[in-house]
XYZ file of C-alpha atoms in Angstrom:
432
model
C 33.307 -19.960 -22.551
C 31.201 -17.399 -21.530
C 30.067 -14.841 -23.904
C 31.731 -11.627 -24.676
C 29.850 -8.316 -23.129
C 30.311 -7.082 -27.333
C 28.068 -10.364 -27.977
C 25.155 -9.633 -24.926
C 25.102 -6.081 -25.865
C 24.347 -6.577 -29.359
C 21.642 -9.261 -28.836
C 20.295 -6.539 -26.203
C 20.530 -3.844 -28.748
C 18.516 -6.953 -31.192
C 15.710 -6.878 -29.262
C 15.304 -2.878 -28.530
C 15.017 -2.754 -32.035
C 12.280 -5.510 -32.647
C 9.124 -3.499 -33.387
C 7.360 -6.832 -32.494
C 8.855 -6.259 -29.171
C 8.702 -3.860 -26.427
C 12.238 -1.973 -27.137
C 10.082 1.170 -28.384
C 7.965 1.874 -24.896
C 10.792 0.256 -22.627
C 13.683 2.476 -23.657
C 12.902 5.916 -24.328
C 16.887 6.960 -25.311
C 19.399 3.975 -26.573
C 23.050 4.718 -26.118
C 24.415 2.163 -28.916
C 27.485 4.015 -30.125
C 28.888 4.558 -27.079
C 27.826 1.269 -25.373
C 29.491 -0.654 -28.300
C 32.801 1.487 -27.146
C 32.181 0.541 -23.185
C 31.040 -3.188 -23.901
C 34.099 -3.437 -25.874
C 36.792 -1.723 -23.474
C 35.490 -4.379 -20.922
C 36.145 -6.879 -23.089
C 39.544 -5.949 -23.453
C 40.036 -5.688 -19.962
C 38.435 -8.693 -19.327
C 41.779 -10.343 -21.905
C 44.262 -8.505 -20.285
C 42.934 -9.951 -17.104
C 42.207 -6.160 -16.122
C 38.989 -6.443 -15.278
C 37.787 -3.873 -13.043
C 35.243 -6.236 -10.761
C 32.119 -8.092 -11.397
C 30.243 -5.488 -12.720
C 33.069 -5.005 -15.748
C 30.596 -5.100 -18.934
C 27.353 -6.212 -17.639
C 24.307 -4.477 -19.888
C 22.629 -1.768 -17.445
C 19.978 0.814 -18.229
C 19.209 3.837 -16.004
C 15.503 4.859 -15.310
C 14.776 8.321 -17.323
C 15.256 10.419 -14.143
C 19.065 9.890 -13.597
C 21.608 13.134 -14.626
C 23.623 11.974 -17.629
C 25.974 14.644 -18.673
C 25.173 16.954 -21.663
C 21.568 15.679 -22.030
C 17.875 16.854 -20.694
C 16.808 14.545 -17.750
C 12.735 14.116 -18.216
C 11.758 11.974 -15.645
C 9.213 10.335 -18.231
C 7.575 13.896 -18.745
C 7.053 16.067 -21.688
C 6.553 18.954 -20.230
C 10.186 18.340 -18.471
C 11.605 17.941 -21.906
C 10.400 20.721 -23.428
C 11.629 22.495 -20.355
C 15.425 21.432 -22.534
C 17.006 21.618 -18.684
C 20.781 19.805 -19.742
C 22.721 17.846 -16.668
C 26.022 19.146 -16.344
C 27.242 15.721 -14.931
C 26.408 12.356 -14.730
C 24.392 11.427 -11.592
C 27.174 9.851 -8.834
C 25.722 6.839 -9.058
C 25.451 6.335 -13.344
C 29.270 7.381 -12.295
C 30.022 4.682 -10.343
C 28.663 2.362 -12.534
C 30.595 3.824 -15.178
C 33.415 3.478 -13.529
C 32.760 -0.322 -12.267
C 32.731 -0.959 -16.272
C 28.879 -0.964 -16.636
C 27.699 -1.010 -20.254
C 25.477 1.617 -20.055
C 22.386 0.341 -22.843
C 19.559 2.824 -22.763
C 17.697 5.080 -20.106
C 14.216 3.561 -19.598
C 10.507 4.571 -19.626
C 8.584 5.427 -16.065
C 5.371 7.041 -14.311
C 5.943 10.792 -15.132
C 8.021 12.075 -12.529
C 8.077 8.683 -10.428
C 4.390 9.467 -9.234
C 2.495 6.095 -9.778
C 3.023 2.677 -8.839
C 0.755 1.462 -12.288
C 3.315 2.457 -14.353
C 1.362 4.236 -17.017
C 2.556 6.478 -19.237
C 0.544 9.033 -21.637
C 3.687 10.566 -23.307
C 5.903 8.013 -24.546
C 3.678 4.543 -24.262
C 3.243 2.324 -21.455
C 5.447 -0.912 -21.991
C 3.488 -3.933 -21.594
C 3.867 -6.821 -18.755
C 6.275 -9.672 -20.159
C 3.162 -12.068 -18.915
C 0.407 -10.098 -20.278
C 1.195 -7.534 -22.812
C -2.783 -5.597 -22.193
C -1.558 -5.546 -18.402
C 0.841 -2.487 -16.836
C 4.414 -3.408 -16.127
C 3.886 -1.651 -12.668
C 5.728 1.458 -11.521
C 7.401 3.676 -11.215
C 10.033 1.999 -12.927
C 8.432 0.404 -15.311
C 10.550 0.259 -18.182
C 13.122 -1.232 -16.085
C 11.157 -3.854 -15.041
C 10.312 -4.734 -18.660
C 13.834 -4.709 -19.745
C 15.261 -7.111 -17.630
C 12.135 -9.488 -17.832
C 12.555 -9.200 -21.765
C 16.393 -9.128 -22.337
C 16.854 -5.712 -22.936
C 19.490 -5.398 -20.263
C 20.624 -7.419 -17.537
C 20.563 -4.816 -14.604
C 18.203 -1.823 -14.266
C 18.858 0.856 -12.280
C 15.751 2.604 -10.735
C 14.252 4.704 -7.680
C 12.121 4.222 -4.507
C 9.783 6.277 -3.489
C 6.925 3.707 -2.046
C 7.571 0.846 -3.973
C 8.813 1.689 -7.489
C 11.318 -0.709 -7.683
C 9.720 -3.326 -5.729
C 6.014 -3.182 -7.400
C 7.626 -3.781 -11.442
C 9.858 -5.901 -9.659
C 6.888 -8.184 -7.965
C 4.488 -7.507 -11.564
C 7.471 -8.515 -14.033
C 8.783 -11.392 -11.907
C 12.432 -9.949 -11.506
C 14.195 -9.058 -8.567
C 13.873 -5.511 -7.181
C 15.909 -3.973 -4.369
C 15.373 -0.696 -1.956
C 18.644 -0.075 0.074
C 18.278 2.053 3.371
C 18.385 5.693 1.779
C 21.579 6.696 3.187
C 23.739 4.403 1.367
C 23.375 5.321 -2.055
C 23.514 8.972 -3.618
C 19.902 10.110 -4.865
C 21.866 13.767 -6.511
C 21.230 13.719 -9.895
C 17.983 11.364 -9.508
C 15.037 14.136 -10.395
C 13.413 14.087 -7.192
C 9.934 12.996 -6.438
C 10.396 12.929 -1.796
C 13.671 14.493 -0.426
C 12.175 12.545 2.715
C 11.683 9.229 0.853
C 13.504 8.801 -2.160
C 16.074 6.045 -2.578
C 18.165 4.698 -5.708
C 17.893 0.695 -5.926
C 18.702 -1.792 -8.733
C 16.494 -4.525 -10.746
C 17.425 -8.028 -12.007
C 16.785 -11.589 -12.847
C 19.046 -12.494 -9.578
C 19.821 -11.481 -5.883
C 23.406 -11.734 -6.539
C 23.083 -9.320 -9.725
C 21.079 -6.789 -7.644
C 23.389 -7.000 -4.639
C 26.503 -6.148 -7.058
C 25.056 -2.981 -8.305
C 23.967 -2.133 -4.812
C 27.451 -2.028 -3.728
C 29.069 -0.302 -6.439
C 26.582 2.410 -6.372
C 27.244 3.005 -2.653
C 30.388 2.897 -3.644
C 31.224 -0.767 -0.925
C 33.035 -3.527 -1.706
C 31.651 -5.343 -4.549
C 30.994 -9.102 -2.831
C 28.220 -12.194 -4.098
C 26.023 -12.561 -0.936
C 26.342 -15.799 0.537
C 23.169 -17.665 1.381
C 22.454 -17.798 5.335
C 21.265 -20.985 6.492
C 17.364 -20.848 6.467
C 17.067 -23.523 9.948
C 18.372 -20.461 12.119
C 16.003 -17.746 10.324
C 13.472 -15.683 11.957
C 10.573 -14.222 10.211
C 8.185 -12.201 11.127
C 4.914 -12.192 9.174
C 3.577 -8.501 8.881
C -0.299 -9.484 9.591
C -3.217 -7.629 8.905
C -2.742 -4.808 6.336
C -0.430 -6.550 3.978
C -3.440 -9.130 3.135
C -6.465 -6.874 3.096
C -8.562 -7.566 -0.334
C -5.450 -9.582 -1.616
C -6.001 -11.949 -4.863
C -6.425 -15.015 -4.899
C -3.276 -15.576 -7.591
C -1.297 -13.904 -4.762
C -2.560 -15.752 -1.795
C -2.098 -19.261 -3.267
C 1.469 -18.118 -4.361
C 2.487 -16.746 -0.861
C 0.549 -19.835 0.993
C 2.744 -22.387 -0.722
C 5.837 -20.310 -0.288
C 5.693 -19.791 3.473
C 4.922 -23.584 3.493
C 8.423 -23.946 1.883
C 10.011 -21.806 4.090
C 8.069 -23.848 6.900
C 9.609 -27.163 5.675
C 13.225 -25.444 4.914
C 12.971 -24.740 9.247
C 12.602 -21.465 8.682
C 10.922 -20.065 12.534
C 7.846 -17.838 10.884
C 6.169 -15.789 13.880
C 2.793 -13.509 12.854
C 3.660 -10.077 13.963
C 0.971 -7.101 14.787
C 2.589 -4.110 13.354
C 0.675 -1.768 15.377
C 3.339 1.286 14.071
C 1.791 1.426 10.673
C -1.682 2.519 12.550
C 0.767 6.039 14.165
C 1.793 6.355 10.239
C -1.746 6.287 8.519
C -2.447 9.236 11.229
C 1.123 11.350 10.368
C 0.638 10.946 6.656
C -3.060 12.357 7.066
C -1.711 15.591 7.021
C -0.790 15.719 3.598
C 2.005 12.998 3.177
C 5.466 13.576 2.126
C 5.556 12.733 -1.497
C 2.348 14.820 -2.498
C 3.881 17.708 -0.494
C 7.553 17.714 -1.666
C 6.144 17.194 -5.157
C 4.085 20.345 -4.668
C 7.571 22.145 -3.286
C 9.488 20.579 -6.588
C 6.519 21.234 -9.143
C 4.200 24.488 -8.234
C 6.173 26.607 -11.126
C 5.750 24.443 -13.312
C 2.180 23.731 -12.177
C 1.530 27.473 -13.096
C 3.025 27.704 -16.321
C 1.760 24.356 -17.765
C -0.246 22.110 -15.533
C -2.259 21.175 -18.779
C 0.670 19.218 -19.830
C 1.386 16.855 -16.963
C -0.801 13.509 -17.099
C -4.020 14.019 -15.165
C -3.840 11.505 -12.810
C -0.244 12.247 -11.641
C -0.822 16.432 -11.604
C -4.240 15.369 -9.198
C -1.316 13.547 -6.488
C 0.785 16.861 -6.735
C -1.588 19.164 -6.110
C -2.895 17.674 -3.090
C 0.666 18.537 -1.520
C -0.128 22.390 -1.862
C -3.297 22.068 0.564
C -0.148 21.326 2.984
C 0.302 23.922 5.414
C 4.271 24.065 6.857
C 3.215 23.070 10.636
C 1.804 20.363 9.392
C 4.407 19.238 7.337
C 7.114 19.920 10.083
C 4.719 17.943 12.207
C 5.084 14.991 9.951
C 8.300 15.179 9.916
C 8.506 14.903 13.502
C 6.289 12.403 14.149
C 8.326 10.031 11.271
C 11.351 10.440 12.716
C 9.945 8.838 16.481
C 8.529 6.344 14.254
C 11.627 5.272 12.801
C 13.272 5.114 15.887
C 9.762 2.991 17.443
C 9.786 0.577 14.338
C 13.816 -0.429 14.165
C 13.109 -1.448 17.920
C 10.461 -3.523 16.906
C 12.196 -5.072 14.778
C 15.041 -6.787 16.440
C 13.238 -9.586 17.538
C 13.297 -11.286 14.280
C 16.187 -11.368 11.238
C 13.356 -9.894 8.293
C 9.716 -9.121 8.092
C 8.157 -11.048 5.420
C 4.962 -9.866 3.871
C 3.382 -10.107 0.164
C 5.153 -7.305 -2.428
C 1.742 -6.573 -3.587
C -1.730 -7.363 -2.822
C -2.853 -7.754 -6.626
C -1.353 -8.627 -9.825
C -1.070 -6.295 -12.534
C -4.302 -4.829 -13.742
C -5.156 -4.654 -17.468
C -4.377 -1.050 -18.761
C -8.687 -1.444 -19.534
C -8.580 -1.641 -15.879
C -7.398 1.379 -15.133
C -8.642 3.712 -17.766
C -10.797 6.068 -15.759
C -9.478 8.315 -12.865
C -11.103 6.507 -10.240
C -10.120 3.173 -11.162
C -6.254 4.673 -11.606
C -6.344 6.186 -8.118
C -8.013 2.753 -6.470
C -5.447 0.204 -8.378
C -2.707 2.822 -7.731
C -3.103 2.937 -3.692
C -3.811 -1.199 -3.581
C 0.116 -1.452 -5.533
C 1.357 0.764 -3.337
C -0.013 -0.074 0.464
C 2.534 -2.920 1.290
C 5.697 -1.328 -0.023
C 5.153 2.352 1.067
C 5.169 1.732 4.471
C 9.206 0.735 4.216
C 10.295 4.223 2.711
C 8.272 5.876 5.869
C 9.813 4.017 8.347
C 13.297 3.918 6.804
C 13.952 0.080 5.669
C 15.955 -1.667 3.210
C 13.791 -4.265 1.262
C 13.698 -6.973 -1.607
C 11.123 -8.369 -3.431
C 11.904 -11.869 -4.914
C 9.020 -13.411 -7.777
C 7.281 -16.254 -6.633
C 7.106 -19.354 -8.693
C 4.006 -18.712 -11.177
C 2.802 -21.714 -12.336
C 2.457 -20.342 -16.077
C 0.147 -17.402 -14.237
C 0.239 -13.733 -13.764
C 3.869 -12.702 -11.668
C 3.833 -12.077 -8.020
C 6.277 -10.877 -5.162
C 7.275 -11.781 -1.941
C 8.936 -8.779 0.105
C 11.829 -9.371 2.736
C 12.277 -6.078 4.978
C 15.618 -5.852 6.622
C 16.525 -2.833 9.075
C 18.190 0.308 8.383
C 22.004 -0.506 7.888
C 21.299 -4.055 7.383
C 21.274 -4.501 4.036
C 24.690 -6.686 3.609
C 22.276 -9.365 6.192
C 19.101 -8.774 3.683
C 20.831 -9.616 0.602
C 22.297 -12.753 2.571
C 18.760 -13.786 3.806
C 17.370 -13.342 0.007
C 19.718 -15.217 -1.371
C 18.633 -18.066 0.642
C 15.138 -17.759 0.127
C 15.678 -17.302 -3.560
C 17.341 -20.294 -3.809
C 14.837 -22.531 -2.061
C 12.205 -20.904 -4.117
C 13.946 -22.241 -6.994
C 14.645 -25.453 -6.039
């Protein structure tokens, strides 16, 4: 019989509290009173045979930036929390998930104001990797990431920006998802990119991910079926996706395409010439440094002192921005987007590495320099999807008792349903 959600949720709420384990720097506010209530309302649904879908009591924790009504949202900053701003209303999506019968557990630790792919955090600790506790979880969701890889919850919800579901994801050796933006509702998520922002789930599974996918955007709430991999297409994004990559990743992705090779799967190597006409659009500024700037230049003024160095230095380069420029970017993205989802129908997903590098040692990225150059490395092969308006997935590769890795399957806008379908498949043959 399988276990009650009462029973999960108190062996979640276990290991939050064990100061041997990473409860303290994951979860930055735990909601045990009133997810003892939820967990057991679900169960009695669940005996009444009222059950209110798939979703009814399954553990879930919300990144630190989502609305939750009555409370101060701080995006993982202090300077936010002193600001004492209180949400009038849940965000739409915590409401749907609310109203799916999520357990809601805790709201979890992140890059201050979803800024960083590292996953570093001066203010309330940096949670450590579940493979290497002196290595970052990755970001910007990085407590997420650490709660589902240690049991704190079984779904995290998160955001993406450029990668910051995908990169913890990949680093943790979970399953992270970014839908096409449109689907789900980013109100209530503090923003980091009007342009770019998107509100995506973590988990141990596909099928888990794929559930709170649908109930946030609010679709029917289906298990993907796998697709048959003989009759896949996949194109392999070459060039910048393997620039100065590890060897840990290479040796991981080399033996999975070789899988995927045996399963039938048809692998073609595709020239994405596109991402050369987005290096030249974002070299006008970029739209997360400049929206940041938009979002942030009050509070830059009245206390700049208190936002972690090496995030403020990514904001401020937004207000060199002039507004040609950035109307010119905007522009110029929006041909793009339209250039890059014709390129894309001649093959069912683009396949490429999640990440270049593993997770670096918190040593490792101590001074500025080494912060900014570890930063851009996590974030190159994700980014590009926000900019060009994709839904992706990155699935962990098997480790071999190593450091975690990710492989990334990028899907069209609107396609996401197919995705999940194709991951499934692929997750299940990396399994095997």
């Amino acid at each position: 019989m399988a276990q009650s959600s009462r029973d999960r949720l108190e062996q979640a709420l276990g290991r939050i509290a064990d100061p041997a384990g990473e409860g303290a720097r994951a979860c930055l506010t735990v909601y045990a009173d009133a997810a003892r209530k939820a967990a057991d309302a679900a169960d009695a649904r669940a005996k009444a045979g009222q059950a209110r879908g798939p979703l009814d009591g399954a553990i879930v924790a919300i990144k630190d930036l989502f609305d939750v009504a009555g409370e101060v949202t701080r995006a993982g900053s202090r300077v936010l929390a002193e600001e004492a701003l209180v949400a009038t209303a849940d965000a739409p999506a915590v409401q749907r998930l609310r109203e799916a019968g999520a357990v809601i557990v805790a709201k979890t630790n992140m890059s201050e104001f979803a800024f960083s792919g590292v996953g570093a955090n001066p203010h309330f600790g940096t949670p450590g990797n579940p493979f290497d506790r002196a290595r970052v979880p990755g970001g910007s969701t990085s407590g997420g990431a650490v709660a589902v890889a240690d049991g704190l919850c079984e779904i995290a919800i998160g955001t993406d920006t450029g990668g910051s579901t995908r990169i913890p994801a990949a680093l943790c050796g979970i399953v992270g998802w970014k839908p096409s933006k449109q689907r789900v509702p980013t109100d209530g998520a503090f923003p980091l990119s009007f342009a770019l922002d998107s509100v995506g789930p973590m988990a141990r599974s596909v099928a888990d991910c794929a559930l709170a996918d649908a109930v946030m955007a609010d679709e029917r709430v289906t298990t993907p079926e796998p697709v048959s991999l003989a009759s896949l297409r996949l194109g392999v994004w070459q060039g910048m996706p393997f620039e100065g990559i590890d060897q840990t990743v290479s040796a991981a992705w080399s033996a999975a395409t070789a899988r995927l090779s045996r399963a039938g799967v048809r692998l073609s190597d595709e020239t994405i010439a596109l991402v050369d006409d987005m290096v030249q659009v974002n070299a006008k500024g970029g739209f997360a440094p400049t929206e940041s700037f938009a979002i942030h230049r009050g509070r830059l003024k009245r206390n700049a002192a208190g936002i972690d160095p090496n995030i403020r230095v990514r904001i401020e380069r937004g207000g060199a921005v002039a507004a040609a420029d950035y109307i010119d970017m905007a522009q110029g993205r929006a041909r793009l987007i339209r250039a890059m989802d014709a390129r894309m129908a001649a093959f069912d997903a683009l396949i490429l590495p999640t990440a270049p590098i593993v997770a670096p040692a918190l040593a490792e990225v101590a001074t500025p320099e080494e912060f900014g150059r570890r930063n851009a490395m996590l974030l190159r092969n994700p980014a590009p999807i926000n900019f060009f308006d994709l839904c992706a997935i990155s699935l962990p590769l098997p480790r071999g008792g190593g450091l975690s890795c990710g492989l990334m399957l990028v899907g069209r806008n609107g396609q996401d349903r197919g995705l999940f379908e194709i991951a499934a498949a692929v997750e299940k043959l990396l399994a095997g």
